[in-house]
Amino acid sequence: MKFNYKNRGFVVLSLSLMLIAVGVVNYQLSKDSTLSVSDEFKAYEQAQIDKNSPDDTTLVDSIDGKVTTDDKDKSTETSNSKDNSKDTAKENSDVENLAKETSKEIEDTLNSKENIDSDTYIVDMKMTREKQRNQLTEQLNEIINNPSTADEAKVEASNMKVSIVKNSDTELQIENLLLAKGYDEAIVFIDGDKANVVVNMEEIKQNDATKIFDIVSNQSGISRENIKLTNNR
């Protein structure tokens, strides 16, 4: 039997065309699949970036890789710092006001005409002085022991307590020295760079005033012009 070369050529051509068609179809399907996978991967990648990226308040310098803080955070931090400074200043002011109010109350009580005319003036005033200072000390302790109190205010309150103890000791020393000099009934109140002295005498003579001024000034370091001397008779 003879083989028909024409038919063979037709079959080969047909097979070639079919292979080409299948290749084109496969390429298109592969391309579409690749694009689909690529889009899905991009979406996944973007989701991971969004998930793991830092919040808007932290920025990374693209040049040297340094982490910087957003201006918004800087503004917030500055604002918080100012608020804290205001709170500390207020607390310090509260401590100072407590001391000033206590000193004024003691001084007003010492200089009250009604109290001065009392027969038990010296004893009463010493008790009042100690009572007022004890109350002030308790208030200062509350400030110091309060966890929310700023450190600066705690230091201020602690220094105020030290000053109270120092003044009390100096007052007692002066009163004992006045007693040794014959002024058995006297009270001394020291407030900063000022001193109030009251003696139970009918009249304060010049030599008595000199002795008293010398004792008070030498023991306290307060200048004579800041020492107020009065009698309660």
JSON list of C-alpha atoms in Angstrom, two decimals:
[
{"chain": "A", "resi": 1, "resn": "MET", "atom": "CA", "xyz": [0.00, 0.00, 0.00]},
{"chain": "A", "resi": 2, "resn": "LYS", "atom": "CA", "xyz": [1.29, 3.47, -0.87]},
{"chain": "A", "resi": 3, "resn": "PHE", "atom": "CA", "xyz": [1.63, 6.11, 1.79]},
{"chain": "A", "resi": 4, "resn": "ASN", "atom": "CA", "xyz": [0.00, 9.40, 0.89]},
{"chain": "A", "resi": 5, "resn": "TYR", "atom": "CA", "xyz": [2.52, 12.12, 1.64]},
{"chain": "A", "resi": 6, "resn": "LYS", "atom": "CA", "xyz": [-0.03, 14.80, 1.12]},
{"chain": "A", "resi": 7, "resn": "ASN", "atom": "CA", "xyz": [-2.22, 13.40, 3.86]},
{"chain": "A", "resi": 8, "resn": "ARG", "atom": "CA", "xyz": [0.84, 13.10, 6.11]},
{"chain": "A", "resi": 9, "resn": "GLY", "atom": "CA", "xyz": [1.67, 16.75, 5.62]},
{"chain": "A", "resi": 10, "resn": "PHE", "atom": "CA", "xyz": [-1.85, 17.75, 6.44]},
{"chain": "A", "resi": 11, "resn": "VAL", "atom": "CA", "xyz": [-1.80, 15.74, 9.67]},
{"chain": "A", "resi": 12, "resn": "VAL", "atom": "CA", "xyz": [1.54, 17.24, 10.73]},
{"chain": "A", "resi": 13, "resn": "LEU", "atom": "CA", "xyz": [0.27, 20.73, 10.03]},
{"chain": "A", "resi": 14, "resn": "SER", "atom": "CA", "xyz": [-2.90, 20.05, 11.96]},
{"chain": "A", "resi": 15, "resn": "LEU", "atom": "CA", "xyz": [-0.95, 18.71, 14.94]},
{"chain": "A", "resi": 16, "resn": "SER", "atom": "CA", "xyz": [1.36, 21.70, 14.86]},
{"chain": "A", "resi": 17, "resn": "LEU", "atom": "CA", "xyz": [-1.56, 24.12, 14.84]},
{"chain": "A", "resi": 18, "resn": "MET", "atom": "CA", "xyz": [-3.15, 22.25, 17.72]},
{"chain": "A", "resi": 19, "resn": "LEU", "atom": "CA", "xyz": [0.06, 22.37, 19.74]},
{"chain": "A", "resi": 20, "resn": "ILE", "atom": "CA", "xyz": [0.38, 26.09, 19.10]},
{"chain": "A", "resi": 21, "resn": "ALA", "atom": "CA", "xyz": [-3.24, 26.64, 20.16]},
{"chain": "A", "resi": 22, "resn": "VAL", "atom": "CA", "xyz": [-2.77, 24.63, 23.34]},
{"chain": "A", "resi": 23, "resn": "GLY", "atom": "CA", "xyz": [0.43, 26.57, 24.09]},
{"chain": "A", "resi": 24, "resn": "VAL", "atom": "CA", "xyz": [-1.33, 29.89, 23.63]},
{"chain": "A", "resi": 25, "resn": "VAL", "atom": "CA", "xyz": [-4.20, 28.79, 25.84]},
{"chain": "A", "resi": 26, "resn": "ASN", "atom": "CA", "xyz": [-1.81, 27.52, 28.55]},
{"chain": "A", "resi": 27, "resn": "TYR", "atom": "CA", "xyz": [0.23, 30.72, 28.42]},
{"chain": "A", "resi": 28, "resn": "GLN", "atom": "CA", "xyz": [-2.89, 32.84, 28.79]},
{"chain": "A", "resi": 29, "resn": "LEU", "atom": "CA", "xyz": [-4.15, 30.75, 31.70]},
{"chain": "A", "resi": 30, "resn": "SER", "atom": "CA", "xyz": [-0.72, 30.86, 33.35]},
{"chain": "A", "resi": 31, "resn": "LYS", "atom": "CA", "xyz": [-0.56, 34.62, 32.87]},
{"chain": "A", "resi": 32, "resn": "ASP", "atom": "CA", "xyz": [-4.01, 35.13, 34.35]},
{"chain": "A", "resi": 33, "resn": "SER", "atom": "CA", "xyz": [-3.15, 32.90, 37.27]},
{"chain": "A", "resi": 34, "resn": "THR", "atom": "CA", "xyz": [0.14, 34.69, 37.84]},
{"chain": "A", "resi": 35, "resn": "LEU", "atom": "CA", "xyz": [-1.59, 38.06, 37.78]},
{"chain": "A", "resi": 36, "resn": "SER", "atom": "CA", "xyz": [-4.20, 36.79, 40.18]},
{"chain": "A", "resi": 37, "resn": "VAL", "atom": "CA", "xyz": [-1.58, 35.41, 42.55]},
{"chain": "A", "resi": 38, "resn": "SER", "atom": "CA", "xyz": [0.45, 38.59, 42.23]},
{"chain": "A", "resi": 39, "resn": "ASP", "atom": "CA", "xyz": [-2.54, 40.75, 43.13]},
{"chain": "A", "resi": 40, "resn": "GLU", "atom": "CA", "xyz": [-3.37, 38.51, 46.06]},
{"chain": "A", "resi": 41, "resn": "PHE", "atom": "CA", "xyz": [0.25, 38.59, 47.24]},
{"chain": "A", "resi": 42, "resn": "LYS", "atom": "CA", "xyz": [0.36, 42.36, 46.98]},
{"chain": "A", "resi": 43, "resn": "ALA", "atom": "CA", "xyz": [-2.83, 42.62, 49.01]},
{"chain": "A", "resi": 44, "resn": "TYR", "atom": "CA", "xyz": [-1.41, 40.22, 51.61]},
{"chain": "A", "resi": 45, "resn": "GLU", "atom": "CA", "xyz": [1.91, 42.06, 51.67]},
{"chain": "A", "resi": 46, "resn": "GLN", "atom": "CA", "xyz": [0.19, 45.43, 52.15]},
{"chain": "A", "resi": 47, "resn": "ALA", "atom": "CA", "xyz": [-1.94, 43.99, 54.96]},
{"chain": "A", "resi": 48, "resn": "GLN", "atom": "CA", "xyz": [1.20, 42.75, 56.72]},
{"chain": "A", "resi": 49, "resn": "ILE", "atom": "CA", "xyz": [2.89, 46.13, 56.28]},
{"chain": "A", "resi": 50, "resn": "ASP", "atom": "CA", "xyz": [-0.14, 47.92, 57.70]},
{"chain": "A", "resi": 51, "resn": "LYS", "atom": "CA", "xyz": [-0.30, 45.45, 60.57]},
{"chain": "A", "resi": 52, "resn": "ASN", "atom": "CA", "xyz": [3.38, 45.63, 61.53]},
{"chain": "A", "resi": 53, "resn": "SER", "atom": "CA", "xyz": [4.11, 49.25, 60.75]},
{"chain": "A", "resi": 54, "resn": "PRO", "atom": "CA", "xyz": [4.47, 51.65, 63.74]},
{"chain": "A", "resi": 55, "resn": "ASP", "atom": "CA", "xyz": [1.74, 54.17, 64.49]},
{"chain": "A", "resi": 56, "resn": "ASP", "atom": "CA", "xyz": [1.70, 57.62, 63.00]},
{"chain": "A", "resi": 57, "resn": "THR", "atom": "CA", "xyz": [3.47, 59.17, 65.98]},
{"chain": "A", "resi": 58, "resn": "THR", "atom": "CA", "xyz": [6.80, 57.42, 65.24]},
{"chain": "A", "resi": 59, "resn": "LEU", "atom": "CA", "xyz": [8.73, 58.10, 62.05]},
{"chain": "A", "resi": 60, "resn": "VAL", "atom": "CA", "xyz": [11.90, 56.51, 60.71]},
{"chain": "A", "resi": 61, "resn": "ASP", "atom": "CA", "xyz": [14.42, 58.76, 59.04]},
{"chain": "A", "resi": 62, "resn": "SER", "atom": "CA", "xyz": [14.92, 57.40, 55.51]},
{"chain": "A", "resi": 63, "resn": "ILE", "atom": "CA", "xyz": [18.52, 58.67, 55.40]},
{"chain": "A", "resi": 64, "resn": "ASP", "atom": "CA", "xyz": [20.14, 57.35, 58.57]},
{"chain": "A", "resi": 65, "resn": "GLY", "atom": "CA", "xyz": [17.41, 55.09, 59.91]},
{"chain": "A", "resi": 66, "resn": "LYS", "atom": "CA", "xyz": [17.00, 57.07, 63.15]},
{"chain": "A", "resi": 67, "resn": "VAL", "atom": "CA", "xyz": [13.69, 56.86, 64.90]},
{"chain": "A", "resi": 68, "resn": "THR", "atom": "CA", "xyz": [12.17, 60.26, 65.41]},
{"chain": "A", "resi": 69, "resn": "THR", "atom": "CA", "xyz": [9.06, 61.42, 67.23]},
{"chain": "A", "resi": 70, "resn": "ASP", "atom": "CA", "xyz": [6.25, 63.14, 65.47]},
{"chain": "A", "resi": 71, "resn": "ASP", "atom": "CA", "xyz": [5.74, 66.82, 66.23]},
{"chain": "A", "resi": 72, "resn": "LYS", "atom": "CA", "xyz": [2.38, 65.93, 67.72]},
{"chain": "A", "resi": 73, "resn": "ASP", "atom": "CA", "xyz": [4.10, 63.75, 70.34]},
{"chain": "A", "resi": 74, "resn": "LYS", "atom": "CA", "xyz": [6.65, 66.48, 71.01]},
{"chain": "A", "resi": 75, "resn": "SER", "atom": "CA", "xyz": [3.87, 68.96, 71.51]},
{"chain": "A", "resi": 76, "resn": "THR", "atom": "CA", "xyz": [2.06, 66.58, 73.88]},
{"chain": "A", "resi": 77, "resn": "GLU", "atom": "CA", "xyz": [5.26, 65.89, 75.82]},
{"chain": "A", "resi": 78, "resn": "THR", "atom": "CA", "xyz": [5.99, 69.61, 76.11]},
{"chain": "A", "resi": 79, "resn": "SER", "atom": "CA", "xyz": [2.43, 70.26, 77.23]},
{"chain": "A", "resi": 80, "resn": "ASN", "atom": "CA", "xyz": [2.64, 67.52, 79.86]},
{"chain": "A", "resi": 81, "resn": "SER", "atom": "CA", "xyz": [5.96, 68.91, 81.07]},
{"chain": "A", "resi": 82, "resn": "LYS", "atom": "CA", "xyz": [4.43, 72.37, 81.44]},
{"chain": "A", "resi": 83, "resn": "ASP", "atom": "CA", "xyz": [1.46, 70.92, 83.30]},
{"chain": "A", "resi": 84, "resn": "ASN", "atom": "CA", "xyz": [3.77, 69.05, 85.66]},
{"chain": "A", "resi": 85, "resn": "SER", "atom": "CA", "xyz": [5.79, 72.21, 86.26]},
{"chain": "A", "resi": 86, "resn": "LYS", "atom": "CA", "xyz": [2.60, 74.09, 87.06]},
{"chain": "A", "resi": 87, "resn": "ASP", "atom": "CA", "xyz": [1.51, 71.36, 89.47]},
{"chain": "A", "resi": 88, "resn": "THR", "atom": "CA", "xyz": [4.90, 71.38, 91.20]},
{"chain": "A", "resi": 89, "resn": "ALA", "atom": "CA", "xyz": [4.91, 75.17, 91.45]},
{"chain": "A", "resi": 90, "resn": "LYS", "atom": "CA", "xyz": [1.42, 75.05, 92.96]},
{"chain": "A", "resi": 91, "resn": "GLU", "atom": "CA", "xyz": [2.46, 72.43, 95.50]},
{"chain": "A", "resi": 92, "resn": "ASN", "atom": "CA", "xyz": [5.52, 74.49, 96.46]},
{"chain": "A", "resi": 93, "resn": "SER", "atom": "CA", "xyz": [3.28, 77.51, 96.83]},
{"chain": "A", "resi": 94, "resn": "ASP", "atom": "CA", "xyz": [0.92, 75.50, 99.04]},
{"chain": "A", "resi": 95, "resn": "VAL", "atom": "CA", "xyz": [3.81, 74.59, 101.34]},
{"chain": "A", "resi": 96, "resn": "GLU", "atom": "CA", "xyz": [4.92, 78.22, 101.58]},
{"chain": "A", "resi": 97, "resn": "ASN", "atom": "CA", "xyz": [1.37, 79.40, 102.22]},
{"chain": "A", "resi": 98, "resn": "LEU", "atom": "CA", "xyz": [0.91, 76.88, 105.03]},
{"chain": "A", "resi": 99, "resn": "ALA", "atom": "CA", "xyz": [4.04, 78.19, 106.75]},
{"chain": "A", "resi": 100, "resn": "LYS", "atom": "CA", "xyz": [3.05, 81.82, 106.24]},
{"chain": "A", "resi": 101, "resn": "GLU", "atom": "CA", "xyz": [-0.47, 81.28, 107.55]},
{"chain": "A", "resi": 102, "resn": "THR", "atom": "CA", "xyz": [0.83, 79.49, 110.66]},
{"chain": "A", "resi": 103, "resn": "SER", "atom": "CA", "xyz": [3.38, 82.22, 111.34]},
{"chain": "A", "resi": 104, "resn": "LYS", "atom": "CA", "xyz": [0.74, 84.92, 110.94]},
{"chain": "A", "resi": 105, "resn": "GLU", "atom": "CA", "xyz": [-1.65, 83.14, 113.31]},
{"chain": "A", "resi": 106, "resn": "ILE", "atom": "CA", "xyz": [1.05, 82.81, 115.98]},
{"chain": "A", "resi": 107, "resn": "GLU", "atom": "CA", "xyz": [2.17, 86.42, 115.56]},
{"chain": "A", "resi": 108, "resn": "ASP", "atom": "CA", "xyz": [-1.40, 87.74, 115.67]},
{"chain": "A", "resi": 109, "resn": "THR", "atom": "CA", "xyz": [-2.04, 85.74, 118.83]},
{"chain": "A", "resi": 110, "resn": "LEU", "atom": "CA", "xyz": [1.15, 87.06, 120.44]},
{"chain": "A", "resi": 111, "resn": "ASN", "atom": "CA", "xyz": [0.27, 90.66, 119.64]},
{"chain": "A", "resi": 112, "resn": "SER", "atom": "CA", "xyz": [-3.41, 90.45, 120.53]},
{"chain": "A", "resi": 113, "resn": "LYS", "atom": "CA", "xyz": [-4.25, 93.12, 123.13]},
{"chain": "A", "resi": 114, "resn": "GLU", "atom": "CA", "xyz": [-6.73, 90.79, 124.77]},
{"chain": "A", "resi": 115, "resn": "ASN", "atom": "CA", "xyz": [-4.12, 88.06, 125.17]},
{"chain": "A", "resi": 116, "resn": "ILE", "atom": "CA", "xyz": [-1.39, 90.41, 126.35]},
{"chain": "A", "resi": 117, "resn": "ASP", "atom": "CA", "xyz": [-3.61, 91.63, 129.23]},
{"chain": "A", "resi": 118, "resn": "SER", "atom": "CA", "xyz": [-4.11, 88.05, 130.42]},
{"chain": "A", "resi": 119, "resn": "ASP", "atom": "CA", "xyz": [-2.36, 87.00, 133.64]},
{"chain": "A", "resi": 120, "resn": "THR", "atom": "CA", "xyz": [-1.38, 83.70, 132.05]},
{"chain": "A", "resi": 121, "resn": "TYR", "atom": "CA", "xyz": [-0.23, 85.26, 128.79]},
{"chain": "A", "resi": 122, "resn": "ILE", "atom": "CA", "xyz": [3.27, 83.73, 128.62]},
{"chain": "A", "resi": 123, "resn": "VAL", "atom": "CA", "xyz": [2.10, 80.19, 129.40]},
{"chain": "A", "resi": 124, "resn": "ASP", "atom": "CA", "xyz": [-0.87, 80.45, 127.04]},
{"chain": "A", "resi": 125, "resn": "MET", "atom": "CA", "xyz": [1.25, 81.81, 124.20]},
{"chain": "A", "resi": 126, "resn": "LYS", "atom": "CA", "xyz": [3.84, 79.05, 124.52]},
{"chain": "A", "resi": 127, "resn": "MET", "atom": "CA", "xyz": [1.08, 76.45, 124.33]},
{"chain": "A", "resi": 128, "resn": "THR", "atom": "CA", "xyz": [-0.48, 78.20, 121.33]},
{"chain": "A", "resi": 129, "resn": "ARG", "atom": "CA", "xyz": [2.90, 78.42, 119.57]},
{"chain": "A", "resi": 130, "resn": "GLU", "atom": "CA", "xyz": [3.55, 74.71, 119.99]},
{"chain": "A", "resi": 131, "resn": "LYS", "atom": "CA", "xyz": [0.00, 73.75, 119.01]},
{"chain": "A", "resi": 132, "resn": "GLN", "atom": "CA", "xyz": [0.13, 75.76, 115.77]},
{"chain": "A", "resi": 133, "resn": "ARG", "atom": "CA", "xyz": [3.51, 74.35, 114.85]},
{"chain": "A", "resi": 134, "resn": "ASN", "atom": "CA", "xyz": [2.41, 70.79, 115.56]},
{"chain": "A", "resi": 135, "resn": "GLN", "atom": "CA", "xyz": [-0.55, 71.27, 113.24]},
{"chain": "A", "resi": 136, "resn": "LEU", "atom": "CA", "xyz": [1.75, 72.65, 110.54]},
{"chain": "A", "resi": 137, "resn": "THR", "atom": "CA", "xyz": [4.11, 69.70, 110.97]},
{"chain": "A", "resi": 138, "resn": "GLU", "atom": "CA", "xyz": [1.22, 67.25, 110.52]},
{"chain": "A", "resi": 139, "resn": "GLN", "atom": "CA", "xyz": [0.17, 69.01, 107.31]},
{"chain": "A", "resi": 140, "resn": "LEU", "atom": "CA", "xyz": [3.74, 68.89, 106.03]},
{"chain": "A", "resi": 141, "resn": "ASN", "atom": "CA", "xyz": [3.91, 65.17, 106.82]},
{"chain": "A", "resi": 142, "resn": "GLU", "atom": "CA", "xyz": [0.77, 64.60, 104.76]},
{"chain": "A", "resi": 143, "resn": "ILE", "atom": "CA", "xyz": [2.39, 66.37, 101.82]},
{"chain": "A", "resi": 144, "resn": "ILE", "atom": "CA", "xyz": [5.61, 64.37, 102.18]},
{"chain": "A", "resi": 145, "resn": "ASN", "atom": "CA", "xyz": [3.84, 61.01, 102.53]},
{"chain": "A", "resi": 146, "resn": "ASN", "atom": "CA", "xyz": [1.44, 61.62, 99.66]},
{"chain": "A", "resi": 147, "resn": "PRO", "atom": "CA", "xyz": [2.55, 59.47, 96.67]},
{"chain": "A", "resi": 148, "resn": "SER", "atom": "CA", "xyz": [1.16, 62.01, 94.20]},
{"chain": "A", "resi": 149, "resn": "THR", "atom": "CA", "xyz": [3.21, 64.88, 95.61]},
{"chain": "A", "resi": 150, "resn": "ALA", "atom": "CA", "xyz": [6.05, 66.03, 93.35]},
{"chain": "A", "resi": 151, "resn": "ASP", "atom": "CA", "xyz": [9.57, 65.37, 94.60]},
{"chain": "A", "resi": 152, "resn": "GLU", "atom": "CA", "xyz": [10.36, 69.07, 94.62]},
{"chain": "A", "resi": 153, "resn": "ALA", "atom": "CA", "xyz": [7.37, 69.81, 96.85]},
{"chain": "A", "resi": 154, "resn": "LYS", "atom": "CA", "xyz": [8.39, 66.97, 99.19]},
{"chain": "A", "resi": 155, "resn": "VAL", "atom": "CA", "xyz": [11.85, 68.50, 99.51]},
{"chain": "A", "resi": 156, "resn": "GLU", "atom": "CA", "xyz": [10.28, 71.88, 100.21]},
{"chain": "A", "resi": 157, "resn": "ALA", "atom": "CA", "xyz": [8.07, 70.41, 102.92]},
{"chain": "A", "resi": 158, "resn": "SER", "atom": "CA", "xyz": [11.01, 68.52, 104.46]},
{"chain": "A", "resi": 159, "resn": "ASN", "atom": "CA", "xyz": [13.09, 71.70, 104.56]},
{"chain": "A", "resi": 160, "resn": "MET", "atom": "CA", "xyz": [10.19, 73.49, 106.21]},
{"chain": "A", "resi": 161, "resn": "LYS", "atom": "CA", "xyz": [10.08, 70.82, 108.95]},
{"chain": "A", "resi": 162, "resn": "VAL", "atom": "CA", "xyz": [13.81, 71.23, 109.55]},
{"chain": "A", "resi": 163, "resn": "SER", "atom": "CA", "xyz": [13.34, 74.99, 109.81]},
{"chain": "A", "resi": 164, "resn": "ILE", "atom": "CA", "xyz": [10.54, 74.56, 112.36]},
{"chain": "A", "resi": 165, "resn": "VAL", "atom": "CA", "xyz": [12.70, 72.32, 114.57]},
{"chain": "A", "resi": 166, "resn": "LYS", "atom": "CA", "xyz": [15.64, 74.71, 114.29]},
{"chain": "A", "resi": 167, "resn": "ASN", "atom": "CA", "xyz": [13.52, 77.72, 115.22]},
{"chain": "A", "resi": 168, "resn": "SER", "atom": "CA", "xyz": [11.96, 75.88, 118.14]},
{"chain": "A", "resi": 169, "resn": "ASP", "atom": "CA", "xyz": [15.39, 74.92, 119.50]},
{"chain": "A", "resi": 170, "resn": "THR", "atom": "CA", "xyz": [16.70, 78.47, 119.12]},
{"chain": "A", "resi": 171, "resn": "GLU", "atom": "CA", "xyz": [13.63, 79.92, 120.84]},
{"chain": "A", "resi": 172, "resn": "LEU", "atom": "CA", "xyz": [14.08, 77.55, 123.77]},
{"chain": "A", "resi": 173, "resn": "GLN", "atom": "CA", "xyz": [17.78, 78.41, 124.09]},
{"chain": "A", "resi": 174, "resn": "ILE", "atom": "CA", "xyz": [17.00, 82.13, 124.14]},
{"chain": "A", "resi": 175, "resn": "GLU", "atom": "CA", "xyz": [14.22, 81.72, 126.69]},
{"chain": "A", "resi": 176, "resn": "ASN", "atom": "CA", "xyz": [16.55, 79.71, 128.95]},
{"chain": "A", "resi": 177, "resn": "LEU", "atom": "CA", "xyz": [19.26, 82.37, 128.65]},
{"chain": "A", "resi": 178, "resn": "LEU", "atom": "CA", "xyz": [16.73, 85.10, 129.45]},
{"chain": "A", "resi": 179, "resn": "LEU", "atom": "CA", "xyz": [15.66, 83.08, 132.47]},
{"chain": "A", "resi": 180, "resn": "ALA", "atom": "CA", "xyz": [19.28, 82.85, 133.59]},
{"chain": "A", "resi": 181, "resn": "LYS", "atom": "CA", "xyz": [19.54, 86.65, 133.31]},
{"chain": "A", "resi": 182, "resn": "GLY", "atom": "CA", "xyz": [16.51, 87.12, 135.54]},
{"chain": "A", "resi": 183, "resn": "TYR", "atom": "CA", "xyz": [13.78, 87.38, 132.90]},
{"chain": "A", "resi": 184, "resn": "ASP", "atom": "CA", "xyz": [11.85, 84.40, 134.13]},
{"chain": "A", "resi": 185, "resn": "GLU", "atom": "CA", "xyz": [8.70, 85.04, 132.08]},
{"chain": "A", "resi": 186, "resn": "ALA", "atom": "CA", "xyz": [9.46, 85.57, 128.40]},
{"chain": "A", "resi": 187, "resn": "ILE", "atom": "CA", "xyz": [8.41, 84.08, 125.09]},
{"chain": "A", "resi": 188, "resn": "VAL", "atom": "CA", "xyz": [10.29, 84.19, 121.81]},
{"chain": "A", "resi": 189, "resn": "PHE", "atom": "CA", "xyz": [8.90, 83.55, 118.35]},
{"chain": "A", "resi": 190, "resn": "ILE", "atom": "CA", "xyz": [11.23, 83.33, 115.33]},
{"chain": "A", "resi": 191, "resn": "ASP", "atom": "CA", "xyz": [9.90, 83.60, 111.79]},
{"chain": "A", "resi": 192, "resn": "GLY", "atom": "CA", "xyz": [12.56, 83.66, 109.10]},
{"chain": "A", "resi": 193, "resn": "ASP", "atom": "CA", "xyz": [14.76, 86.68, 109.67]},
{"chain": "A", "resi": 194, "resn": "LYS", "atom": "CA", "xyz": [12.43, 88.25, 112.27]},
{"chain": "A", "resi": 195, "resn": "ALA", "atom": "CA", "xyz": [11.92, 87.65, 115.97]},
{"chain": "A", "resi": 196, "resn": "ASN", "atom": "CA", "xyz": [9.16, 88.63, 118.39]},
{"chain": "A", "resi": 197, "resn": "VAL", "atom": "CA", "xyz": [10.06, 88.78, 122.08]},
{"chain": "A", "resi": 198, "resn": "VAL", "atom": "CA", "xyz": [7.57, 89.44, 124.86]},
{"chain": "A", "resi": 199, "resn": "VAL", "atom": "CA", "xyz": [8.68, 89.76, 128.50]},
{"chain": "A", "resi": 200, "resn": "ASN", "atom": "CA", "xyz": [6.47, 89.92, 131.57]},
{"chain": "A", "resi": 201, "resn": "MET", "atom": "CA", "xyz": [7.67, 93.26, 132.90]},
{"chain": "A", "resi": 202, "resn": "GLU", "atom": "CA", "xyz": [6.03, 96.51, 133.93]},
{"chain": "A", "resi": 203, "resn": "GLU", "atom": "CA", "xyz": [8.62, 98.52, 132.06]},
{"chain": "A", "resi": 204, "resn": "ILE", "atom": "CA", "xyz": [11.51, 97.61, 129.81]},
{"chain": "A", "resi": 205, "resn": "LYS", "atom": "CA", "xyz": [14.49, 99.78, 130.71]},
{"chain": "A", "resi": 206, "resn": "GLN", "atom": "CA", "xyz": [17.30, 100.57, 128.31]},
{"chain": "A", "resi": 207, "resn": "ASN", "atom": "CA", "xyz": [19.83, 98.23, 129.93]},
{"chain": "A", "resi": 208, "resn": "ASP", "atom": "CA", "xyz": [17.23, 95.41, 129.94]},
{"chain": "A", "resi": 209, "resn": "ALA", "atom": "CA", "xyz": [16.49, 96.00, 126.26]},
{"chain": "A", "resi": 210, "resn": "THR", "atom": "CA", "xyz": [20.20, 95.91, 125.44]},
{"chain": "A", "resi": 211, "resn": "LYS", "atom": "CA", "xyz": [20.72, 92.60, 127.23]},
{"chain": "A", "resi": 212, "resn": "ILE", "atom": "CA", "xyz": [17.67, 91.03, 125.59]},
{"chain": "A", "resi": 213, "resn": "PHE", "atom": "CA", "xyz": [18.62, 92.26, 122.11]},
{"chain": "A", "resi": 214, "resn": "ASP", "atom": "CA", "xyz": [22.16, 90.89, 122.54]},
{"chain": "A", "resi": 215, "resn": "ILE", "atom": "CA", "xyz": [20.96, 87.45, 123.63]},
{"chain": "A", "resi": 216, "resn": "VAL", "atom": "CA", "xyz": [18.37, 87.14, 120.86]},
{"chain": "A", "resi": 217, "resn": "SER", "atom": "CA", "xyz": [20.70, 88.42, 118.14]},
{"chain": "A", "resi": 218, "resn": "ASN", "atom": "CA", "xyz": [23.69, 86.29, 119.21]},
{"chain": "A", "resi": 219, "resn": "GLN", "atom": "CA", "xyz": [21.65, 83.07, 119.42]},
{"chain": "A", "resi": 220, "resn": "SER", "atom": "CA", "xyz": [19.51, 83.53, 116.31]},
{"chain": "A", "resi": 221, "resn": "GLY", "atom": "CA", "xyz": [21.75, 85.60, 114.02]},
{"chain": "A", "resi": 222, "resn": "ILE", "atom": "CA", "xyz": [18.87, 88.04, 113.52]},
{"chain": "A", "resi": 223, "resn": "SER", "atom": "CA", "xyz": [19.82, 91.71, 113.31]},
{"chain": "A", "resi": 224, "resn": "ARG", "atom": "CA", "xyz": [18.55, 94.01, 116.05]},
{"chain": "A", "resi": 225, "resn": "GLU", "atom": "CA", "xyz": [16.35, 96.04, 113.72]},
{"chain": "A", "resi": 226, "resn": "ASN", "atom": "CA", "xyz": [14.37, 92.87, 112.99]},
{"chain": "A", "resi": 227, "resn": "ILE", "atom": "CA", "xyz": [13.77, 92.06, 116.66]},
{"chain": "A", "resi": 228, "resn": "LYS", "atom": "CA", "xyz": [10.49, 93.28, 118.15]},
{"chain": "A", "resi": 229, "resn": "LEU", "atom": "CA", "xyz": [10.57, 93.59, 121.95]},
{"chain": "A", "resi": 230, "resn": "THR", "atom": "CA", "xyz": [7.42, 94.27, 123.97]},
{"chain": "A", "resi": 231, "resn": "ASN", "atom": "CA", "xyz": [6.13, 93.76, 127.50]},
{"chain": "A", "resi": 232, "resn": "ASN", "atom": "CA", "xyz": [2.75, 92.40, 128.55]},
{"chain": "A", "resi": 233, "resn": "ARG", "atom": "CA", "xyz": [2.03, 94.51, 131.62]}
]
